[in-house]
Structures are given as structure tokens and as C-alpha cells.
Amino acid sequence: MKLANKVALVTGGTSGIGLETARLFRDEGAKVVVIGTSEQRLREAEHVLGENAMILRADLRDPLQIDKAVAEVVETHGAIDIVFANAGAGKSAPFDAVTPEQLGDQFALNVGGLFFTIQKSAPHLRDGGSIVVTTSFLNAVGTPGLAVLSATKAAVRSLVRSIGAELAPRRIRVNAVSPGPIDTPFASKLGLPEDDLRKSGEALAAAVPLKRIGSAVEVAKAVLFLASDDASYVTGTELVVDGGLSQI
Ligand SMILES: NC(=O)c1ccc[n+]([C@@H]2O[C@H](COP(=O)([O-])OP(=O)(O)OC[C@H]3O[C@@H](n4cnc5c(N)ncnc54)[C@H](OP(=O)(O)O)[C@@H]3O)[C@@H](O)[C@H]2O)c1
């Protein structure tokens, strides 16, 4: 098993990519802790991951709630080996209609939540540990209606390099996984009308060189690689899992 007895914290681990990754980490021997906000999804994650998983409710837009969650992890497990800072959300809006509230909210979760998850976990990370974050193919292409979401993911790509440089002396590796369009509830929360959502999904699938939407487990396998010793000489990079959409 690739992660025997490792303690792995997965934000956004109650749905989609995070939940599949937590399941894979558990199957590889890790003690998993997942964070989300929705009571219903927290219960579903408990059902999927089993009684040994730790399921925590925290709104990552609030650094005080991150403090509390990390303290609970440390109280139970003593230290952390792996952080998968993955929670994220977006709202679609044409650039000229974006409000300060929409911009602030997406940056508060996708950048602030991720930044403070890593900052507050770092003192408890064992030397030689691994941090993986979720960016997006959107940080490499321009997409109408998704300026703010795409900018948050570009900021996260940059953080991987800067935080990677700061943590390298402790042999802690920091990397990103960059998913293309993946079959999760994510797109349904963008605020698009049902018909537009279906059409954009079809257009995206047709634009992907591999001609399909990806699955959460295909991303989870890339995260497992980056989190495990298989990637022991890999830091500061972004592993793109997008069927070629942003590359060819
Ligand atoms: N699916 C795609 O096509 C795609 C493509 C590129 C990148 N990504 C990225 O992949 C990551 C995971 O997305 P997904 O596709 O797995 O979507 P998802 O199924 O909607 O999962 C999002 C997760 O984030 C959690 N979350 C949302 N707001 C939160 C908050 N304020 N505090 C704490 N947790 C919060 C959700 O928990 P609750 O619902 O319980 O709050 C959920 O567990 C995101 O960063 C996303 O940007 C996705």
C-alpha cells in the first residue's frame, strides 16, 4: 500500500474529486480526514469512507474554522503527512457583470481557504510530507463567463511555486493537479441555466482531444501519485489531467 498509516487531510473531501481521492487514499492505507460544509454531503462521505474516517465540518472561507479543524486533526492524529487542498467553487458571470461580492467570495474559498489550510497545517506536517492542490485547465485558457474562477486557479498555480520554495528545506513537496472537465456536481453549481449547462458540457466534451468528460477517479489517481513517494523528486509542478484540452 502506497500510503500505509499516513494521515491525509482532504478539503472538499465530501464530493466529487475530493471524495474519490479520500476513498483511494483510504484504500492505500491512509487515515483520512475530510472537510466540507453541507450536512447531507458530510453524512454521505461518512457512509462512503466508513467509520475510521474523520469527517469535519468547516467553512474554509473563515480562517478561524480552519484553525479549529486542524486542531481537531492534530488532537486525534498527532501530525499530518498529506494535505490535499482541493475544495473550490465558482460562479459564472460575464466579466462586466461581476460584483465585488462574487469576486471576494470565490477568492475567499479558492485562494484564501486553500492558502490558510496549508499555512495552518504546515507546522503539523511531518518533514518529507506532501501537499497537493487542485487548480484547473481554466488557468491556461480564456473562457467567457469564468474570469474570476480562472483567476483564482492561476493564483493557486503561483502559490504552488512560492509555498513549494518555502517548504523545500523541510523536504515537503508542493504540487498541483489540474483537472479538465470532470463529471462531478461542480458545473451544476456555476449558476448556469440547465440548457446552457448541457450545451456547454457537450461542447467541452467535443473539444477535448480524447473526446470525453473525465471521471473523478482519473484525477484521484494523479493526486495519489503526487501525494505518495512515487513522486519523491517532484515539487512545484502541475500535473494536467484534462484529456489534452489545454495542451494539444
Ligand atoms: N469538476 C470539474 O470539472 C473541475 C475542473 C477543474 C477543476 N476542478 C476543481 O476541483 C476541485 C473539486 O471540485 P469537484 O469537481 O470535486 O466539485 P464538487 O463535487 O462540487 O466538490 C466541491 C467540494 O468543495 C467543498 N466546499 C465547497 N465550498 C466549501 C467551503 N466554503 N468550505 C469547505 N468546503 C467547501 C464541497 O463541500 P460542501 O458541498 O459540503 O460544501 C465539496 O466537498 C475544485 O477546486 C474545482 O475548482 C473541478
Tab-separated table of N, CA, C and O in Angstrom, residues 33-133:
chain	number	residue	atom	x	y	z
A	33	VAL	N	-8.989	12.313	6.734
A	33	VAL	CA	-9.833	13.332	7.358
A	33	VAL	C	-10.396	14.158	6.219
A	33	VAL	O	-9.625	14.629	5.372
A	34	VAL	N	-11.717	14.300	6.157
A	34	VAL	CA	-12.296	15.113	5.084
A	34	VAL	C	-13.035	16.312	5.673
A	34	VAL	O	-13.597	16.245	6.768
A	35	ILE	N	-13.012	17.406	4.913
A	35	ILE	CA	-13.703	18.635	5.329
A	35	ILE	C	-14.686	19.049	4.244
A	35	ILE	O	-14.363	19.022	3.054
A	36	GLY	N	-15.893	19.449	4.676
A	36	GLY	CA	-16.899	20.013	3.774
A	36	GLY	C	-17.837	20.880	4.595
A	36	GLY	O	-17.618	21.072	5.797
A	37	THR	N	-18.896	21.380	3.961
A	37	THR	CA	-19.844	22.210	4.729
A	37	THR	C	-21.244	21.608	4.795
A	37	THR	O	-21.906	21.713	5.814
A	38	SER	N	-21.708	20.998	3.705
A	38	SER	CA	-23.098	20.544	3.673
A	38	SER	C	-23.289	19.306	4.548
A	38	SER	O	-22.578	18.311	4.392
A	39	GLU	N	-24.262	19.403	5.457
A	39	GLU	CA	-24.536	18.306	6.397
A	39	GLU	C	-24.842	17.021	5.641
A	39	GLU	O	-24.357	15.940	6.005
A	40	GLN	N	-25.625	17.144	4.566
A	40	GLN	CA	-26.007	15.944	3.807
A	40	GLN	C	-24.780	15.287	3.167
A	40	GLN	O	-24.584	14.073	3.251
A	41	ARG	N	-23.906	16.112	2.559
A	41	ARG	CA	-22.712	15.521	1.916
A	41	ARG	C	-21.720	14.991	2.955
A	41	ARG	O	-21.031	14.002	2.715
A	42	LEU	N	-21.684	15.621	4.120
A	42	LEU	CA	-20.813	15.098	5.188
A	42	LEU	C	-21.274	13.694	5.580
A	42	LEU	O	-20.466	12.783	5.759
A	43	ARG	N	-22.610	13.510	5.669
A	43	ARG	CA	-23.143	12.183	6.041
A	43	ARG	C	-22.871	11.160	4.939
A	43	ARG	O	-22.536	10.011	5.203
A	44	GLU	N	-23.017	11.611	3.666
A	44	GLU	CA	-22.742	10.696	2.541
A	44	GLU	C	-21.272	10.255	2.562
A	44	GLU	O	-20.952	9.096	2.328
A	45	ALA	N	-20.389	11.206	2.865
A	45	ALA	CA	-18.956	10.883	2.905
A	45	ALA	C	-18.671	9.881	4.016
A	45	ALA	O	-17.871	8.950	3.842
A	46	GLU	N	-19.346	10.054	5.141
A	46	GLU	CA	-19.178	9.128	6.269
A	46	GLU	C	-19.568	7.721	5.836
A	46	GLU	O	-18.880	6.736	6.132
A	47	HIS	N	-20.669	7.644	5.078
A	47	HIS	CA	-21.160	6.352	4.596
A	47	HIS	C	-20.144	5.729	3.623
A	47	HIS	O	-19.816	4.548	3.722
A	48	VAL	N	-19.619	6.548	2.709
A	48	VAL	CA	-18.682	6.031	1.687
A	48	VAL	C	-17.344	5.645	2.311
A	48	VAL	O	-16.761	4.605	1.979
A	49	LEU	N	-16.849	6.481	3.234
A	49	LEU	CA	-15.472	6.302	3.723
A	49	LEU	C	-15.376	5.379	4.939
A	49	LEU	O	-14.289	4.897	5.256
A	50	GLY	N	-16.510	5.165	5.619
A	50	GLY	CA	-16.505	4.229	6.746
A	50	GLY	C	-16.145	4.896	8.051
A	50	GLY	O	-15.752	6.067	8.095
A	51	GLU	N	-16.277	4.106	9.119
A	51	GLU	CA	-16.215	4.694	10.463
A	51	GLU	C	-14.813	5.154	10.876
A	51	GLU	O	-14.678	5.960	11.799
A	52	ASN	N	-13.781	4.681	10.191
A	52	ASN	CA	-12.432	5.111	10.579
A	52	ASN	C	-12.061	6.489	10.039
A	52	ASN	O	-11.072	7.076	10.468
A	53	ALA	N	-12.858	6.981	9.094
A	53	ALA	CA	-12.560	8.316	8.544
A	53	ALA	C	-13.053	9.382	9.517
A	53	ALA	O	-14.044	9.193	10.219
A	54	MET	N	-12.328	10.498	9.537
A	54	MET	CA	-12.741	11.629	10.372
A	54	MET	C	-13.427	12.629	9.446
A	54	MET	O	-12.858	13.017	8.416
A	55	ILE	N	-14.644	13.023	9.801
A	55	ILE	CA	-15.431	13.889	8.925
A	55	ILE	C	-15.655	15.208	9.661
A	55	ILE	O	-16.267	15.224	10.729
A	56	LEU	N	-15.152	16.305	9.091
A	56	LEU	CA	-15.231	17.588	9.798
A	56	LEU	C	-15.993	18.622	8.986
A	56	LEU	O	-15.819	18.721	7.768
A	57	ARG	N	-16.789	19.399	9.712
A	57	ARG	CA	-17.498	20.494	9.062
A	57	ARG	C	-16.739	21.789	9.317
A	57	ARG	O	-16.489	22.155	10.470
A	58	ALA	N	-16.351	22.474	8.238
A	58	ALA	CA	-15.696	23.780	8.384
A	58	ALA	C	-15.899	24.561	7.095
A	58	ALA	O	-15.743	24.008	6.001
A	59	ASP	N	-16.252	25.825	7.229
A	59	ASP	CA	-16.328	26.706	6.067
A	59	ASP	C	-14.943	27.328	5.884
A	59	ASP	O	-14.507	28.152	6.700
A	60	LEU	N	-14.271	26.929	4.830
A	60	LEU	CA	-12.863	27.304	4.646
A	60	LEU	C	-12.680	28.775	4.275
A	60	LEU	O	-11.552	29.261	4.208
A	61	ARG	N	-13.791	29.487	4.058
A	61	ARG	CA	-13.662	30.932	3.830
A	61	ARG	C	-13.334	31.647	5.133
A	61	ARG	O	-12.976	32.807	5.131
A	62	ASP	N	-13.469	30.934	6.262
A	62	ASP	CA	-13.237	31.527	7.582
A	62	ASP	C	-11.986	30.895	8.203
A	62	ASP	O	-12.015	29.749	8.656
A	63	PRO	N	-10.871	31.645	8.270
A	63	PRO	CA	-9.620	31.068	8.799
A	63	PRO	C	-9.765	30.508	10.222
A	63	PRO	O	-9.079	29.563	10.582
A	64	LEU	N	-10.685	31.075	11.022
A	64	LEU	CA	-10.852	30.554	12.391
A	64	LEU	C	-11.400	29.126	12.376
A	64	LEU	O	-11.041	28.290	13.207
A	65	GLN	N	-12.267	28.843	11.378
A	65	GLN	CA	-12.811	27.478	11.277
A	65	GLN	C	-11.726	26.502	10.797
A	65	GLN	O	-11.733	25.331	11.153
A	66	ILE	N	-10.795	27.005	9.999
A	66	ILE	CA	-9.662	26.152	9.566
A	66	ILE	C	-8.791	25.826	10.778
A	66	ILE	O	-8.394	24.678	10.986
A	67	ASP	N	-8.519	26.860	11.594
A	67	ASP	CA	-7.743	26.650	12.828
A	67	ASP	C	-8.337	25.527	13.661
A	67	ASP	O	-7.622	24.628	14.116
A	68	LYS	N	-9.659	25.602	13.846
A	68	LYS	CA	-10.358	24.639	14.707
A	68	LYS	C	-10.260	23.231	14.102
A	68	LYS	O	-9.996	22.259	14.817
A	69	ALA	N	-10.456	23.140	12.788
A	69	ALA	CA	-10.426	21.823	12.132
A	69	ALA	C	-9.031	21.209	12.221
A	69	ALA	O	-8.877	20.020	12.544
A	70	VAL	N	-8.009	22.024	11.961
A	70	VAL	CA	-6.631	21.499	12.023
A	70	VAL	C	-6.311	21.053	13.457
A	70	VAL	O	-5.695	20.005	13.669
A	71	ALA	N	-6.776	21.838	14.439
A	71	ALA	CA	-6.533	21.461	15.843
A	71	ALA	C	-7.169	20.104	16.151
A	71	ALA	O	-6.580	19.273	16.850
A	72	GLU	N	-8.361	19.854	15.602
A	72	GLU	CA	-9.028	18.558	15.844
A	72	GLU	C	-8.237	17.412	15.220
A	72	GLU	O	-8.104	16.336	15.808
A	73	VAL	N	-7.699	17.655	14.014
A	73	VAL	CA	-6.900	16.620	13.349
A	73	VAL	C	-5.668	16.298	14.187
A	73	VAL	O	-5.334	15.133	14.423
A	74	VAL	N	-5.005	17.359	14.673
A	74	VAL	CA	-3.764	17.166	15.425
A	74	VAL	C	-4.058	16.483	16.763
A	74	VAL	O	-3.303	15.612	17.206
A	75	GLU	N	-5.184	16.848	17.375
A	75	GLU	CA	-5.541	16.222	18.649
A	75	GLU	C	-5.753	14.714	18.467
A	75	GLU	O	-5.343	13.904	19.290
A	76	THR	N	-6.358	14.337	17.346
A	76	THR	CA	-6.654	12.911	17.112
A	76	THR	C	-5.437	12.149	16.592
A	76	THR	O	-5.167	11.029	17.015
A	77	HIS	N	-4.715	12.758	15.643
A	77	HIS	CA	-3.670	12.000	14.933
A	77	HIS	C	-2.239	12.431	15.273
A	77	HIS	O	-1.290	11.780	14.834
A	78	GLY	N	-2.084	13.550	15.957
A	78	GLY	CA	-0.743	13.987	16.354
A	78	GLY	C	-0.011	14.796	15.293
A	78	GLY	O	0.543	15.834	15.578
A	79	ALA	N	-0.028	14.313	14.063
A	79	ALA	CA	0.663	15.020	12.971
A	79	ALA	C	-0.042	14.695	11.656
A	79	ALA	O	-0.925	13.838	11.601
A	80	ILE	N	0.374	15.405	10.611
A	80	ILE	CA	-0.245	15.228	9.281
A	80	ILE	C	0.873	14.885	8.290
A	80	ILE	O	1.974	15.432	8.372
A	81	ASP	N	0.588	13.962	7.367
A	81	ASP	CA	1.573	13.605	6.330
A	81	ASP	C	1.224	14.210	4.975
A	81	ASP	O	2.118	14.549	4.193
A	82	ILE	N	-0.092	14.277	4.686
A	82	ILE	CA	-0.526	14.702	3.352
A	82	ILE	C	-1.669	15.710	3.488
A	82	ILE	O	-2.611	15.483	4.261
A	83	VAL	N	-1.574	16.809	2.751
A	83	VAL	CA	-2.710	17.739	2.646
A	83	VAL	C	-3.124	17.799	1.186
A	83	VAL	O	-2.289	18.091	0.316
A	84	PHE	N	-4.383	17.477	0.912
A	84	PHE	CA	-4.932	17.684	-0.429
A	84	PHE	C	-5.905	18.864	-0.315
A	84	PHE	O	-7.040	18.717	0.134
A	85	ALA	N	-5.420	20.069	-0.664
A	85	ALA	CA	-6.218	21.295	-0.567
A	85	ALA	C	-6.982	21.445	-1.880
A	85	ALA	O	-6.462	21.964	-2.871
A	86	ASN	N	-8.206	20.987	-1.855
A	86	ASN	CA	-8.952	20.737	-3.087
A	86	ASN	C	-10.292	21.465	-3.151
A	86	ASN	O	-10.825	21.700	-4.236
A	87	ALA	N	-10.837	21.872	-2.004
A	87	ALA	CA	-12.178	22.483	-2.008
A	87	ALA	C	-12.185	23.709	-2.907
A	87	ALA	O	-11.255	24.511	-2.901
A	88	GLY	N	-13.237	23.838	-3.680
A	88	GLY	CA	-13.344	25.001	-4.553
A	88	GLY	C	-14.744	25.100	-5.118
A	88	GLY	O	-15.504	24.134	-5.129
A	89	ALA	N	-15.077	26.309	-5.571
A	89	ALA	CA	-16.385	26.536	-6.188
A	89	ALA	C	-16.258	27.739	-7.110
A	89	ALA	O	-15.317	28.530	-6.987
A	90	GLY	N	-17.201	27.857	-8.035
A	90	GLY	CA	-17.168	29.001	-8.942
A	90	GLY	C	-18.572	29.449	-9.296
A	90	GLY	O	-19.531	28.700	-9.143
A	91	LYS	N	-18.662	30.696	-9.737
A	91	LYS	CA	-19.930	31.231	-10.249
A	91	LYS	C	-19.661	31.826	-11.624
A	91	LYS	O	-18.672	32.531	-11.824
A	92	SER	N	-20.544	31.503	-12.554
A	92	SER	CA	-20.395	32.034	-13.908
A	92	SER	C	-21.044	33.417	-13.990
A	92	SER	O	-22.158	33.607	-13.501
A	93	ALA	N	-20.333	34.366	-14.600
A	93	ALA	CA	-20.904	35.698	-14.844
A	93	ALA	C	-20.038	36.381	-15.886
A	93	ALA	O	-18.809	36.268	-15.836
A	94	PRO	N	-20.658	37.100	-16.839
A	94	PRO	CA	-19.840	37.870	-17.772
A	94	PRO	C	-18.993	38.863	-16.997
A	94	PRO	O	-19.443	39.403	-15.985
A	95	PHE	N	-17.801	39.096	-17.487
A	95	PHE	CA	-16.823	39.962	-16.811
A	95	PHE	C	-17.427	41.301	-16.381
A	95	PHE	O	-17.199	41.772	-15.265
A	96	ASP	N	-18.280	41.895	-17.256
A	96	ASP	CA	-18.795	43.232	-16.927
A	96	ASP	C	-19.952	43.179	-15.922
A	96	ASP	O	-20.450	44.217	-15.505
A	97	ALA	N	-20.357	41.979	-15.512
A	97	ALA	CA	-21.447	41.884	-14.529
A	97	ALA	C	-20.960	41.365	-13.178
A	97	ALA	O	-21.750	41.224	-12.246
A	98	VAL	N	-19.655	41.085	-13.072
A	98	VAL	CA	-19.141	40.531	-11.811
A	98	VAL	C	-19.213	41.594	-10.709
A	98	VAL	O	-18.794	42.729	-10.908
A	99	THR	N	-19.747	41.196	-9.552
A	99	THR	CA	-19.847	42.125	-8.415
A	99	THR	C	-18.648	41.926	-7.478
A	99	THR	O	-18.024	40.853	-7.480
A	100	PRO	N	-18.342	42.936	-6.649
A	100	PRO	CA	-17.267	42.759	-5.660
A	100	PRO	C	-17.530	41.555	-4.763
A	100	PRO	O	-16.597	40.843	-4.376
A	101	GLU	N	-18.805	41.299	-4.441
A	101	GLU	CA	-19.126	40.166	-3.558
A	101	GLU	C	-18.764	38.836	-4.239
A	101	GLU	O	-18.204	37.941	-3.614
A	102	GLN	N	-19.105	38.719	-5.544
A	102	GLN	CA	-18.789	37.466	-6.268
A	102	GLN	C	-17.279	37.253	-6.331
A	102	GLN	O	-16.787	36.144	-6.139
A	103	LEU	N	-16.558	38.330	-6.613
A	103	LEU	CA	-15.104	38.209	-6.697
A	103	LEU	C	-14.518	37.823	-5.338
A	103	LEU	O	-13.712	36.889	-5.223
A	104	GLY	N	-14.983	38.535	-4.290
A	104	GLY	CA	-14.458	38.271	-2.950
A	104	GLY	C	-14.755	36.863	-2.486
A	104	GLY	O	-13.904	36.203	-1.891
A	105	ASP	N	-15.954	36.377	-2.764
A	105	ASP	CA	-16.358	35.059	-2.286
A	105	ASP	C	-15.533	33.948	-2.937
A	105	ASP	O	-15.080	33.022	-2.271
A	106	GLN	N	-15.315	34.058	-4.259
A	106	GLN	CA	-14.550	33.000	-4.943
A	106	GLN	C	-13.077	33.023	-4.524
A	106	GLN	O	-12.471	31.975	-4.332
A	107	PHE	N	-12.520	34.234	-4.354
A	107	PHE	CA	-11.130	34.290	-3.878
A	107	PHE	C	-11.030	33.817	-2.422
A	107	PHE	O	-10.047	33.187	-2.040
A	108	ALA	N	-12.080	34.108	-1.608
A	108	ALA	CA	-12.029	33.713	-0.188
A	108	ALA	C	-11.944	32.193	-0.051
A	108	ALA	O	-11.223	31.686	0.815
A	109	LEU	N	-12.652	31.459	-0.897
A	109	LEU	CA	-12.602	29.993	-0.807
A	109	LEU	C	-11.417	29.427	-1.601
A	109	LEU	O	-10.565	28.716	-1.055
A	110	ASN	N	-11.366	29.740	-2.900
A	110	ASN	CA	-10.413	29.043	-3.775
A	110	ASN	C	-8.957	29.426	-3.502
A	110	ASN	O	-8.052	28.610	-3.699
A	111	VAL	N	-8.738	30.665	-3.066
A	111	VAL	CA	-7.369	31.104	-2.765
A	111	VAL	C	-7.159	31.187	-1.248
A	111	VAL	O	-6.270	30.535	-0.708
A	112	GLY	N	-8.007	31.966	-0.544
A	112	GLY	CA	-7.830	32.127	0.902
A	112	GLY	C	-7.990	30.814	1.656
A	112	GLY	O	-7.170	30.480	2.515
A	113	GLY	N	-9.033	30.067	1.341
A	113	GLY	CA	-9.269	28.796	2.038
A	113	GLY	C	-8.119	27.835	1.831
A	113	GLY	O	-7.654	27.170	2.769
A	114	LEU	N	-7.636	27.791	0.603
A	114	LEU	CA	-6.519	26.886	0.285
A	114	LEU	C	-5.234	27.365	0.960
A	114	LEU	O	-4.510	26.585	1.578
A	115	PHE	N	-4.986	28.682	0.873
A	115	PHE	CA	-3.764	29.244	1.469
A	115	PHE	C	-3.721	28.961	2.971
A	115	PHE	O	-2.721	28.466	3.505
A	116	PHE	N	-4.834	29.265	3.680
A	116	PHE	CA	-4.808	29.114	5.142
A	116	PHE	C	-4.887	27.649	5.573
A	116	PHE	O	-4.395	27.302	6.646
A	117	THR	N	-5.474	26.790	4.721
A	117	THR	CA	-5.418	25.349	5.029
A	117	THR	C	-3.960	24.908	5.070
A	117	THR	O	-3.525	24.199	5.980
A	118	ILE	N	-3.193	25.347	4.074
A	118	ILE	CA	-1.780	24.947	4.023
A	118	ILE	C	-0.989	25.633	5.139
A	118	ILE	O	-0.206	24.995	5.852
A	119	GLN	N	-1.232	26.944	5.315
A	119	GLN	CA	-0.470	27.675	6.345
A	119	GLN	C	-0.677	27.076	7.737
A	119	GLN	O	0.254	26.883	8.502
A	120	LYS	N	-1.937	26.753	8.054
A	120	LYS	CA	-2.238	26.277	9.407
A	120	LYS	C	-1.885	24.802	9.594
A	120	LYS	O	-1.655	24.348	10.719
A	121	SER	N	-1.806	24.044	8.482
A	121	SER	CA	-1.404	22.632	8.579
A	121	SER	C	0.117	22.492	8.628
A	121	SER	O	0.639	21.534	9.213
A	122	ALA	N	0.818	23.428	7.993
A	122	ALA	CA	2.268	23.275	7.794
A	122	ALA	C	3.057	22.987	9.079
A	122	ALA	O	3.931	22.109	9.075
A	123	PRO	N	2.755	23.683	10.195
A	123	PRO	CA	3.548	23.389	11.402
A	123	PRO	C	3.375	21.948	11.887
A	123	PRO	O	4.217	21.445	12.626
A	124	HIS	N	2.289	21.307	11.469
A	124	HIS	CA	1.993	19.942	11.934
A	124	HIS	C	2.352	18.885	10.899
A	124	HIS	O	2.141	17.697	11.115
A	125	LEU	N	2.837	19.339	9.741
A	125	LEU	CA	3.213	18.383	8.684
A	125	LEU	C	4.551	17.749	9.032
A	125	LEU	O	5.504	18.457	9.399
A	126	ARG	N	4.614	16.444	8.893
A	126	ARG	CA	5.903	15.787	9.111
A	126	ARG	C	6.875	16.209	8.012
A	126	ARG	O	6.466	16.360	6.837
A	127	ASP	N	8.143	16.392	8.349
A	127	ASP	CA	9.143	16.680	7.318
A	127	ASP	C	9.097	15.539	6.297
A	127	ASP	O	8.954	14.367	6.678
A	128	GLY	N	9.205	15.881	5.019
A	128	GLY	CA	9.086	14.865	3.975
A	128	GLY	C	7.653	14.647	3.531
A	128	GLY	O	7.373	13.782	2.701
A	129	GLY	N	6.724	15.440	4.075
A	129	GLY	CA	5.302	15.299	3.705
A	129	GLY	C	4.995	15.839	2.318
A	129	GLY	O	5.890	16.315	1.603
A	130	SER	N	3.713	15.765	1.953
A	130	SER	CA	3.320	16.165	0.600
A	130	SER	C	2.040	16.997	0.639
A	130	SER	O	1.088	16.651	1.337
A	131	ILE	N	2.067	18.096	-0.122
A	131	ILE	CA	0.869	18.928	-0.284
A	131	ILE	C	0.484	18.891	-1.757
A	131	ILE	O	1.344	19.082	-2.635
A	132	VAL	N	-0.784	18.614	-2.024
A	132	VAL	CA	-1.296	18.664	-3.395
A	132	VAL	C	-2.474	19.629	-3.400
A	132	VAL	O	-3.289	19.613	-2.465
A	133	VAL	N	-2.550	20.486	-4.398
A	133	VAL	CA	-3.683	21.407	-4.515
A	133	VAL	C	-4.387	21.141	-5.845
A	133	VAL	O	-3.805	20.546	-6.757
